[in-house]
Amino acid sequence: MASGQDSAGTTLMDLITSDPSAVSAGNSSTAPPAPSSTLGKPTTTERKFKRASLMQIQNDTIAAAKALNPVKAIPQRQHRKPVSYAQLARSIHELAATSDQKVSQKQLLHHVFPKLAVYNSVDPSLAPSLLMLHQQCEDRNILRYVYYYLARILSDSDAHGLSPGGGIPTPNWDALADIDAVGGVTRADVVPRIVGQLTSEASNTDVEFHARRLAALKALTSASTSNSEVVTKLYEIVFDILEKVGETKQKRKKGIFGKQGGDKESIVRSNLQYAAISALRRLPLDPGNPAFLHRAIQGISFADPIGVRHGLAIISDIATRDPYSVAMALAGALLDVLHLHDVLARISLARLCHTLSRARSLDERPDIKSQYASILYQLLLDPSDRVCFEAILCILGKFDNSERTEERAAGWIRLTREILKLPEAPSVSSKDNTQSKDTLPPKPKSDKPGLKSKRPQPLFKLAMRRLESSFRSFSRPVLHAAARVVQEMGKSRAAAYALGVADIDEGSQLYTYSDNVESMDSDLNDGSQTEASRKALSLSNGPSGKDTIAGLLASLMEVVRTTVACECVYVRAMVIKALIWMQNPHESFEELKDIIACELSDPAWPSTLLNEILLTLHARFKATPDMAVTLLEIARIFATKAPGKIDADVLQLLWKTCLVGAGPDGKHTALEAVTIVLDLPPPQPGVSASDPKAALALQRLVQAAVWFLGENANYAASEYAWESATPPGTALMMLDADKMVAAASSRNPTLAGALTRLQRCAFSGSWEVRIVAAQALMTIAIRSGEPYRLQIYEFLHALAQGGVQSQFSELQLSNGEDQGASGTGLGSLISPMLKVLDEMYRAQDDLIRDMRNHDNNKQEWTDEELKQLYETHEKLLDLVSLFCFVPRAKYLPLGPTSAKLIDIYRNRHNISASAGLNDPAVATGIADLVYESNATRKDPDSIDPELAMAWAAGLDDGLLGSNAPAMDRVNEFLAGAGTDAPDVDDENITSRPSVTYNDMWAKELLESYEVEEDDARSSGTSSPESTGSVETSISSHFSGVNYPSLFSSRPSGYGISQQSLVYFSFELTKYIRSFGESKSTSRFGSASAFERQGSPVREEPPSYSASVMQRFESFENPLAGFGGQSFSQRDGEESTGNPQFGKALYDFTAGGDDELNLDAGEEVEIDYEVDGWYYVKKKRPGRDGKMAGLVPVLYVSS
Amino acid sequence: MLLAVLFSNSEGNILIERFHGVPSEERLHWRSFLVKLGADNLKGAKNEELFVASHKSVYIVYTILGDVCIYVVGKDEYDELALAEVIFAITSAVKDVCSKPPTERIFLDKYGRICLCLDEIVWKGMLENTDKDRVKRLIRLKPPTDV
């Protein structure tokens, strides 16, 4: 039994052939090629001719195969040996020639064709044999395989077996099959022949032939739709068939699926209709073509249910582009379709009705629109959950992912206001019986609220009841789908609230003819759904609950909440998303918070799912900015409960958006939600060893929070140096440090709180956190007025001296890291910061002194003095801009008193204040984004000043633009995109996918060459993934912060932020030094030095202290950032360094420009190998004059 | 759009896969993701018990049948419930071919016919035939409705 073996070492073919009982009675190498066999029964002379030509090819290929292969082509016994592709290919050639013999047919059917199916593509050299079988063979089972393989040849999109077939990759054709040696059979050769043969078959009107005709038509649709010739032919065939059989003469009989009776003619007709419309469905849509639409509409009345499905699907697709024509052409054709048996058909029907009932172009025909709306509403009663849910989604305005908010809002109104006026429901009960086999899972019988009474029913009530009953299902897909529908309902509801179209009184009675008299005494005043009323309602939860929207919703939400107990984590995730969407701003969210907190304690949650919920919070915020504080509270639960699993980028973006959205009152709360992250306990050494990923993620999260605090504390605290009109609080500055802190915190507790946390991080966090904390403090120092700047200055100073540790020793949390001689290891980083602050304070002192002098002497400021002052101002601005963004026009490094003098100088010399282009930050690209976003966003009339400040402080959404990966993720999520494959975050998966087969295959194939294969080759070509993963893990381990920041917004890959940080501080030191040394220099010449900032360090910064340098040397590692490149370079070098020689084993004829002709025995130098090909060089030019080119690996012995 | 149909054995070896509209560089990720899903959840599951998962706007429904795990991935109109329909068609065809929930051996012995069934059920990323009798007829090259 295959599964008992070490399956890591087996291929699929091994698995299939491993059982001795699966007798593979030896391929008939003994079977004569029998070229003269003519027992097939060709019917026309034309076919005879074709057959003769095919036979010729066949014989040639077989002869060539035999002549060229010195080894016995087909082993006699294959009991345990896997069957190679080449063997199968040869068998087909041989057996095709003798396909009239029973034994050959048996071989083909039971041995060759099933095994060939294992390979993911079929090479064109098999086509002649397949075509021969197609013509000669009469065995239906064999023929079915032949169609299957012909279709696969047609569908192969590229030459290297990347067809959708799957399975073991088919080995390189040329390299494998000797067959090609006589000239080669390429796809380009065989495809027209296959198409020709299938086309003629598909056009054959012989009734006896019609099963093959259907199969041929199906096989033809596999051809790529980019091949216009084939597509044209297909259109011709399909329209030709439909022209003949499209008209339905008799009414469709309602019988069970496929079992309807009828005469032979009508059955054949129905089969042809089915085949033609199925093929049409696979062809590109042709919306402008009236014939296309006409045929599709004919399809609705076909007898074959699948045919009807395709007809409806095509119409539904066309309707999205041209609703008017569809509506006009349809007129009355949909009468019978409500009772279709096919679920997918009814889904298409729902979508079609939605499109037509919403079409603008049909505004003048309200009768038509309401007719389709009515059909759509009736589908709410559909026995299939799938159809009912589709109908609800359509009513809600959720069609694809491109709906506008208005449409969704209108959807909510529709769902809550519209009434379904039931038509007389004639065949409802009979329909239900016949459909039970179509619907999955079987629907509870009690679930037909509207069926018995013919009274009009509010849609909302129907939908709610249906959803409630679905939530009681045991089927996970049903639960998941129902939760998704509730989520979409929440989205539409949020849209309605956002647009204010919702003068929705959810407490009012639904317009209803309900029989429930007791529901009439429901409280009409519970419009705002308070906690109390909700609890009260949940008590009376049941089918006869209160008939208000709020009542029904509450009842539904109660059921939704209980679904959280489902053991499937994906269902739970969807339920939580639904709850988040159904949460209204004015409602208490305690329950939701509890549910989420409880859920997150479960370690089973995969991180991707948690991040999707985070993204849902984003989306919810976008829909209702009022909910910022609520959402932040929820995000806080994520940060505290599962810090190791969530994407710091996404969380940070959520903080940011919510902070902006929180408004003046919520800003403090918003910032608190962030700082809470800093209070998380550091991962214990044991934990980080057992779950390094989570520990790393936690660290990233803390870094992100620290950075976020630094960047946004000023915004949250509304404290800006450039906004305070008063000069540095001299009175405050006279106080000693403790009093200063007290005074500061009483003035602005938000900022003071942030400062305290950052200070703690700056000496007690891990090394990576300390760096970010120091930067964050510097940012706040620059942006804040006094006494904060002074407070930070003092702190940084003490930090640089290493003296803080003793001061804060009681707070010190050792994380087991040696913090270096300076106590923090940050000396080199802090000193440039201190220098800038020193410069600022010195310049301020100078200014005050000068102003006093001028005042005392009653002198006017001369132009020269003003110029000097202005230059100092500009230089300081430049310096400051290197650390963080400040609005150049407003920022006054010399203090508020300098404003007047600088204005005088600017006015005198016509200098524009906003001339930011000389800003080194701009020149080096650091602040590009900021300026761009400001430029594009500027709209002074409509800008809320508060928001403008947010932009200035780098809080704007657009700031991060397309550069930030998190932003991409959020936008992608909001757009509902994303079919890309998920990342599997667990390393110990037991997956051995067919890629392993690939490797196995290669191994098997290249056995004889293995010895000479060097490691460089295998690491360079066959396992890029492994290189990549090492690269990623190392770089992510050391790169630290990868979140969006001004400093890391470079497009330069990962793994460099700290290198550049060092480089940055190094350059900055130089910069400041030059500033200090030559004060008279008017402009800094070192902008070019900063240009290199975008690339990682290449030279070692000379002034860097040795201990830190060692650390960085470990970063300076080819794996970081430049890993891929340097690897490939090295590969190239190594392969050129060790030339390999080989000898041609066989003749090889080049099939393309890059290939090289070879004569057997010729000596060549092997340059490198790629995908089963060697790039070789010859000693002298060959018959084609070429010296070098590609040859199949198997043709050369190395 | 039906993005993928994938069969694996209980050890995570992929037995059959059919992708449609999935770039080749993403297939590896999908394989690992699906196999991991199965390894995490299908142990001890009942035959044909349906499991569900989602990733962004893509839905996944999977189940176990005998020794074989079956996964289907879809998007847009192929949501969880439609995929349940697809997987139902597939399992009933496989059961039909193997005459019971297959062991791995039986599945591999019937490999060719299962491929043909799959070809009839899923055609160019769309669900085609769901009725097992109809599939049975079609893989023998008989017309969908017998004359």
mmCIF file of N, CA and C in Angstrom, chain B residues 27-79:
data_model
loop_
_atom_site.group_PDB
_atom_site.id
_atom_site.type_symbol
_atom_site.label_atom_id
_atom_site.label_comp_id
_atom_site.label_asym_id
_atom_site.label_seq_id
_atom_site.Cartn_x
_atom_site.Cartn_y
_atom_site.Cartn_z
ATOM 1 N N ARG B 27 0.290 28.741 -7.332
ATOM 2 C CA ARG B 27 -0.286 27.415 -7.113
ATOM 3 C C ARG B 27 0.374 26.709 -5.948
ATOM 4 N N LEU B 28 1.677 26.903 -5.847
ATOM 5 C CA LEU B 28 2.405 26.263 -4.758
ATOM 6 C C LEU B 28 1.817 26.698 -3.416
ATOM 7 N N HIS B 29 1.547 27.994 -3.289
ATOM 8 C CA HIS B 29 0.975 28.509 -2.046
ATOM 9 C C HIS B 29 -0.382 27.880 -1.784
ATOM 10 N N TRP B 30 -1.166 27.795 -2.839
ATOM 11 C CA TRP B 30 -2.498 27.218 -2.649
ATOM 12 C C TRP B 30 -2.406 25.781 -2.192
ATOM 13 N N ARG B 31 -1.486 25.036 -2.840
ATOM 14 C CA ARG B 31 -1.342 23.640 -2.443
ATOM 15 C C ARG B 31 -1.019 23.551 -0.968
ATOM 16 N N SER B 32 -0.018 24.296 -0.544
ATOM 17 C CA SER B 32 0.396 24.200 0.859
ATOM 18 C C SER B 32 -0.741 24.625 1.771
ATOM 19 N N PHE B 33 -1.401 25.683 1.384
ATOM 20 C CA PHE B 33 -2.479 26.191 2.225
ATOM 21 C C PHE B 33 -3.586 25.154 2.377
ATOM 22 N N LEU B 34 -3.975 24.574 1.273
ATOM 23 C CA LEU B 34 -5.070 23.616 1.322
ATOM 24 C C LEU B 34 -4.671 22.368 2.096
ATOM 25 N N VAL B 35 -3.477 21.880 1.819
ATOM 26 C CA VAL B 35 -3.040 20.669 2.491
ATOM 27 C C VAL B 35 -2.942 20.912 3.994
ATOM 28 N N LYS B 36 -2.515 22.098 4.359
ATOM 29 C CA LYS B 36 -2.430 22.410 5.785
ATOM 30 C C LYS B 36 -3.828 22.469 6.404
ATOM 31 N N LEU B 37 -4.737 23.065 5.681
ATOM 32 C CA LEU B 37 -6.119 23.092 6.161
ATOM 33 C C LEU B 37 -6.609 21.684 6.438
ATOM 34 N N GLY B 38 -6.345 20.806 5.489
ATOM 35 C CA GLY B 38 -6.792 19.439 5.634
ATOM 36 C C GLY B 38 -6.109 18.773 6.813
ATOM 37 N N ALA B 39 -4.792 18.981 6.918
ATOM 38 C CA ALA B 39 -4.049 18.339 8.008
ATOM 39 C C ALA B 39 -4.579 18.825 9.358
ATOM 40 N N ASP B 40 -4.964 20.088 9.418
ATOM 41 C CA ASP B 40 -5.431 20.642 10.696
ATOM 42 C C ASP B 40 -6.837 20.174 11.062
ATOM 43 N N ASN B 41 -7.665 19.996 10.067
ATOM 44 C CA ASN B 41 -9.087 19.838 10.381
ATOM 45 C C ASN B 41 -9.714 18.506 9.996
ATOM 46 N N LEU B 42 -9.101 17.802 9.064
ATOM 47 C CA LEU B 42 -9.815 16.639 8.536
ATOM 48 C C LEU B 42 -9.553 15.358 9.315
ATOM 49 N N LYS B 43 -8.655 15.424 10.287
ATOM 50 C CA LYS B 43 -8.381 14.216 11.085
ATOM 51 C C LYS B 43 -9.652 13.831 11.837
ATOM 52 N N GLY B 44 -10.092 12.623 11.624
ATOM 53 C CA GLY B 44 -11.250 12.156 12.362
ATOM 54 C C GLY B 44 -12.583 12.659 11.851
ATOM 55 N N ALA B 45 -12.555 13.369 10.729
ATOM 56 C CA ALA B 45 -13.814 13.882 10.197
ATOM 57 C C ALA B 45 -14.594 12.745 9.549
ATOM 58 N N LYS B 46 -15.905 12.953 9.511
ATOM 59 C CA LYS B 46 -16.740 11.946 8.869
ATOM 60 C C LYS B 46 -16.636 12.078 7.355
ATOM 61 N N ASN B 47 -16.925 10.971 6.683
ATOM 62 C CA ASN B 47 -16.954 11.034 5.224
ATOM 63 C C ASN B 47 -17.925 12.105 4.754
ATOM 64 N N GLU B 48 -17.472 12.921 3.836
ATOM 65 C CA GLU B 48 -18.315 13.926 3.187
ATOM 66 C C GLU B 48 -18.799 15.022 4.129
ATOM 67 N N GLU B 49 -18.246 15.085 5.328
ATOM 68 C CA GLU B 49 -18.566 16.216 6.190
ATOM 69 C C GLU B 49 -17.914 17.444 5.550
ATOM 70 N N LEU B 50 -18.674 18.510 5.439
ATOM 71 C CA LEU B 50 -18.145 19.663 4.712
ATOM 72 C C LEU B 50 -17.438 20.627 5.656
ATOM 73 N N PHE B 51 -16.282 21.096 5.231
ATOM 74 C CA PHE B 51 -15.546 22.110 5.977
ATOM 75 C C PHE B 51 -15.439 23.351 5.107
ATOM 76 N N VAL B 52 -15.292 24.467 5.769
ATOM 77 C CA VAL B 52 -15.274 25.699 4.991
ATOM 78 C C VAL B 52 -14.106 26.562 5.441
ATOM 79 N N ALA B 53 -13.592 27.348 4.523
ATOM 80 C CA ALA B 53 -12.549 28.324 4.863
ATOM 81 C C ALA B 53 -12.668 29.455 3.858
ATOM 82 N N SER B 54 -12.008 30.531 4.162
ATOM 83 C CA SER B 54 -12.016 31.622 3.183
ATOM 84 C C SER B 54 -10.700 32.358 3.279
ATOM 85 N N HIS B 55 -10.362 32.993 2.210
ATOM 86 C CA HIS B 55 -9.164 33.829 2.208
ATOM 87 C C HIS B 55 -9.474 35.026 1.322
ATOM 88 N N LYS B 56 -9.518 36.200 1.926
ATOM 89 C CA LYS B 56 -9.955 37.388 1.206
ATOM 90 C C LYS B 56 -11.304 37.106 0.531
ATOM 91 N N SER B 57 -11.359 37.257 -0.782
ATOM 92 C CA SER B 57 -12.664 37.043 -1.406
ATOM 93 C C SER B 57 -12.790 35.664 -2.038
ATOM 94 N N VAL B 58 -11.953 34.749 -1.599
ATOM 95 C CA VAL B 58 -11.967 33.400 -2.155
ATOM 96 C C VAL B 58 -12.511 32.435 -1.110
ATOM 97 N N TYR B 59 -13.329 31.516 -1.568
ATOM 98 C CA TYR B 59 -13.922 30.559 -0.640
ATOM 99 C C TYR B 59 -13.339 29.179 -0.885
ATOM 100 N N ILE B 60 -13.303 28.416 0.178
ATOM 101 C CA ILE B 60 -12.777 27.064 0.079
ATOM 102 C C ILE B 60 -13.744 26.127 0.802
ATOM 103 N N VAL B 61 -14.104 25.067 0.133
ATOM 104 C CA VAL B 61 -14.886 24.032 0.799
ATOM 105 C C VAL B 61 -14.132 22.735 0.606
ATOM 106 N N TYR B 62 -14.028 21.957 1.670
ATOM 107 C CA TYR B 62 -13.267 20.724 1.540
ATOM 108 C C TYR B 62 -13.895 19.634 2.381
ATOM 109 N N THR B 63 -13.499 18.435 2.035
ATOM 110 C CA THR B 63 -14.096 17.292 2.719
ATOM 111 C C THR B 63 -13.170 16.102 2.595
ATOM 112 N N ILE B 64 -13.543 15.049 3.270
ATOM 113 C CA ILE B 64 -12.746 13.823 3.144
ATOM 114 C C ILE B 64 -13.677 12.722 2.664
ATOM 115 N N LEU B 65 -13.153 11.889 1.797
ATOM 116 C CA LEU B 65 -13.948 10.781 1.285
ATOM 117 C C LEU B 65 -13.042 9.565 1.281
ATOM 118 N N GLY B 66 -13.297 8.641 2.179
ATOM 119 C CA GLY B 66 -12.374 7.513 2.310
ATOM 120 C C GLY B 66 -11.014 8.033 2.724
ATOM 121 N N ASP B 67 -10.002 7.667 1.941
ATOM 122 C CA ASP B 67 -8.648 8.133 2.262
ATOM 123 C C ASP B 67 -8.302 9.423 1.542
ATOM 124 N N VAL B 68 -9.235 9.965 0.827
ATOM 125 C CA VAL B 68 -8.894 11.064 -0.073
ATOM 126 C C VAL B 68 -9.529 12.369 0.419
ATOM 127 N N CYS B 69 -8.718 13.400 0.478
ATOM 128 C CA CYS B 69 -9.245 14.719 0.831
ATOM 129 C C CYS B 69 -9.533 15.478 -0.464
ATOM 130 N N ILE B 70 -10.651 16.146 -0.499
ATOM 131 C CA ILE B 70 -11.036 16.875 -1.706
ATOM 132 C C ILE B 70 -11.232 18.348 -1.344
ATOM 133 N N TYR B 71 -10.604 19.217 -2.100
ATOM 134 C CA TYR B 71 -10.714 20.643 -1.841
ATOM 135 C C TYR B 71 -11.231 21.341 -3.095
ATOM 136 N N VAL B 72 -12.127 22.275 -2.934
ATOM 137 C CA VAL B 72 -12.489 23.112 -4.077
ATOM 138 C C VAL B 72 -12.388 24.584 -3.654
ATOM 139 N N VAL B 73 -11.884 25.371 -4.556
ATOM 140 C CA VAL B 73 -11.662 26.784 -4.281
ATOM 141 C C VAL B 73 -12.415 27.593 -5.327
ATOM 142 N N GLY B 74 -13.145 28.591 -4.904
ATOM 143 C CA GLY B 74 -13.897 29.373 -5.882
ATOM 144 C C GLY B 74 -14.068 30.806 -5.450
ATOM 145 N N LYS B 75 -14.532 31.607 -6.364
ATOM 146 C CA LYS B 75 -14.824 32.995 -6.010
ATOM 147 C C LYS B 75 -16.068 33.448 -6.784
ATOM 148 N N ASP B 76 -16.501 34.652 -6.525
ATOM 149 C CA ASP B 76 -17.706 35.211 -7.139
ATOM 150 C C ASP B 76 -18.905 34.290 -6.936
ATOM 151 N N GLU B 77 -19.512 33.866 -8.057
ATOM 152 C CA GLU B 77 -20.739 33.082 -7.871
ATOM 153 C C GLU B 77 -20.463 31.729 -7.226
ATOM 154 N N TYR B 78 -19.213 31.293 -7.263
ATOM 155 C CA TYR B 78 -18.895 30.033 -6.595
ATOM 156 C C TYR B 78 -18.537 30.302 -5.140
ATOM 157 N N ASP B 79 -19.529 30.597 -4.354
ATOM 158 C CA ASP B 79 -19.289 30.838 -2.940
ATOM 159 C C ASP B 79 -19.392 29.516 -2.179
#
